Tab-separated table of C-alpha atoms in Angstrom:
chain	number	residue	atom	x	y	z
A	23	UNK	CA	-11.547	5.461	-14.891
A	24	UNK	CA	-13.502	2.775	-12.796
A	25	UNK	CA	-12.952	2.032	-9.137
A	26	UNK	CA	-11.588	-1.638	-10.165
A	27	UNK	CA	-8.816	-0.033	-12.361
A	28	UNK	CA	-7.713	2.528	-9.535
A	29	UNK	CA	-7.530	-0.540	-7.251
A	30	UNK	CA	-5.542	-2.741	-9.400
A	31	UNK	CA	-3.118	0.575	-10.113
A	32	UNK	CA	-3.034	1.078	-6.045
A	33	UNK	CA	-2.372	-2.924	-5.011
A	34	UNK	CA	0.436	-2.473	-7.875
A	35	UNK	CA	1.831	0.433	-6.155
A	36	UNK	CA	1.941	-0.802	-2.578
A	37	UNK	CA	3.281	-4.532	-4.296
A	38	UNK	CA	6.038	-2.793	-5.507
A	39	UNK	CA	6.788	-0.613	-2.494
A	40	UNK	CA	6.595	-4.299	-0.423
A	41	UNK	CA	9.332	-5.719	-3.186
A	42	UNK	CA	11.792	-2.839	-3.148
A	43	UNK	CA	11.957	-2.457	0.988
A	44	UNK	CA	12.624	-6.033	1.092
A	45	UNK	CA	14.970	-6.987	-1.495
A	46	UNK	CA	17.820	-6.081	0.632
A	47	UNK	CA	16.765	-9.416	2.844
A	48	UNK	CA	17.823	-11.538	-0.080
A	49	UNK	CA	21.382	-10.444	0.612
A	50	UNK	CA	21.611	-10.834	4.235
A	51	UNK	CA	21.428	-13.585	7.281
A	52	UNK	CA	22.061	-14.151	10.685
A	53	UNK	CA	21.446	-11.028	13.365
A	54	UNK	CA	21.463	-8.763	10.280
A	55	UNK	CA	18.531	-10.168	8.315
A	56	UNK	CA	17.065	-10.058	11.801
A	57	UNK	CA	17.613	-6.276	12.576
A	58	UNK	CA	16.768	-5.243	8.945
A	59	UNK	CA	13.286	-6.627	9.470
A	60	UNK	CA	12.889	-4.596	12.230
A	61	UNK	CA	13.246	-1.634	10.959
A	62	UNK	CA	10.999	-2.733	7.915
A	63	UNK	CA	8.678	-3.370	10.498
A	64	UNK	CA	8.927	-0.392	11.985
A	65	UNK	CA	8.404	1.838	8.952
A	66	UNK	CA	4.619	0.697	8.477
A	67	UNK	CA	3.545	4.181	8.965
A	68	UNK	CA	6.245	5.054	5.894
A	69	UNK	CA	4.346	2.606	4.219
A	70	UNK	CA	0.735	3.868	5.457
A	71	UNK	CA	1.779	7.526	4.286
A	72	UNK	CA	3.219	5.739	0.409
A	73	UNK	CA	-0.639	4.283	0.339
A	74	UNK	CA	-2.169	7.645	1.144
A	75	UNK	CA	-0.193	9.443	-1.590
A	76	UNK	CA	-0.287	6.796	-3.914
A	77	UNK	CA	-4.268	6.606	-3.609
A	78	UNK	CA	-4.724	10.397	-3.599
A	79	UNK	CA	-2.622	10.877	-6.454
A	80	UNK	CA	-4.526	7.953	-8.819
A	81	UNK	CA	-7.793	9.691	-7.583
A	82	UNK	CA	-6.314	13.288	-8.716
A	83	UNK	CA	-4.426	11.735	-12.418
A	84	UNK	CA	-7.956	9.671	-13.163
A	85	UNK	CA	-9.756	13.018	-12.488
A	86	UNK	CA	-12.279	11.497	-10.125
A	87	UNK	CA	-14.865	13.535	-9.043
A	88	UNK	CA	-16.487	12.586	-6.097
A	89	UNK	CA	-20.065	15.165	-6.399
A	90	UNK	CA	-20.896	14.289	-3.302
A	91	UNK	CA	-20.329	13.417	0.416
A	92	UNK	CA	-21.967	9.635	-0.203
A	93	UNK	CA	-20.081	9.145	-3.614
A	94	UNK	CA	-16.327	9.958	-1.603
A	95	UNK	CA	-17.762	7.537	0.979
A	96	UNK	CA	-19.306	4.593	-1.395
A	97	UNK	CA	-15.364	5.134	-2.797
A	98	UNK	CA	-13.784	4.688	0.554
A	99	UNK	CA	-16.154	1.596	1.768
A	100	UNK	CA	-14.975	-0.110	-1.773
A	101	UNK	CA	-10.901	0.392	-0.833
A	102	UNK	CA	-11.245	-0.398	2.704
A	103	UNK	CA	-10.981	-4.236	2.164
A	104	UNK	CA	-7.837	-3.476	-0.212
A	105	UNK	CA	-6.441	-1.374	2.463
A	106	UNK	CA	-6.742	-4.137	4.855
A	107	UNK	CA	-5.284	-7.119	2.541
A	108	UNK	CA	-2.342	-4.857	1.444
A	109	UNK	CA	-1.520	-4.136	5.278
A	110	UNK	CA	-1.227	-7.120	5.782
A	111	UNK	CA	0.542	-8.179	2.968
A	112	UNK	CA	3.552	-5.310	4.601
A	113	UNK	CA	3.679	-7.796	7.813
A	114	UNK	CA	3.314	-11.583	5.755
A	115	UNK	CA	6.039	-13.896	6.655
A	116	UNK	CA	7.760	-11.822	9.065
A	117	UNK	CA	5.373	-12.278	12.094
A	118	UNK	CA	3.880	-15.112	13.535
């Protein structure tokens, strides 16, 4: 499986992770929409540790073999920019 397809399956993942922790907002207003963003916000290292599983685990079902130190790394330097979008993606519209 390429790179490209492991990203697309990963973004998916952490899309749908987003969707589910914040469909509860739909239902709420006031002081309590308030205090459950909060503790959304406050689980970004729940969502950190989903990524790292998620990623591991499409790495380990695609059977990708990294043969070397500079292949894992070459791997890592392509996800870093996804990582970064998709962190930010946890936090859009809830902080200024």
């Amino acid at each position: 499986m390429s790179y490209e397809k492991i990203r697309e399956e990963f973004i998916k993942s952490a899309e749908e992770y987003i969707n589910a922790k914040r469909q509860p907002f739909e239902k709420l207003s006031g002081i309590e929409l308030v205090d459950a963003k909060s503790r959304y916000l406050d689980d970004f290292q729940d969502y950190i540790t989903h990524l790292n599983f998620t990623l591991n685990a499409l790495i380990d079902e695609h059977l990708i073999p990294f043969q070397t130190l500079e292949e894992a790394n070459a791997f890592q330097a392509y996800m870093k920019p996804t990582f970064g979008s998709i962190a930010v993606k946890f936090t859009e519209g809830l902080i200024d």
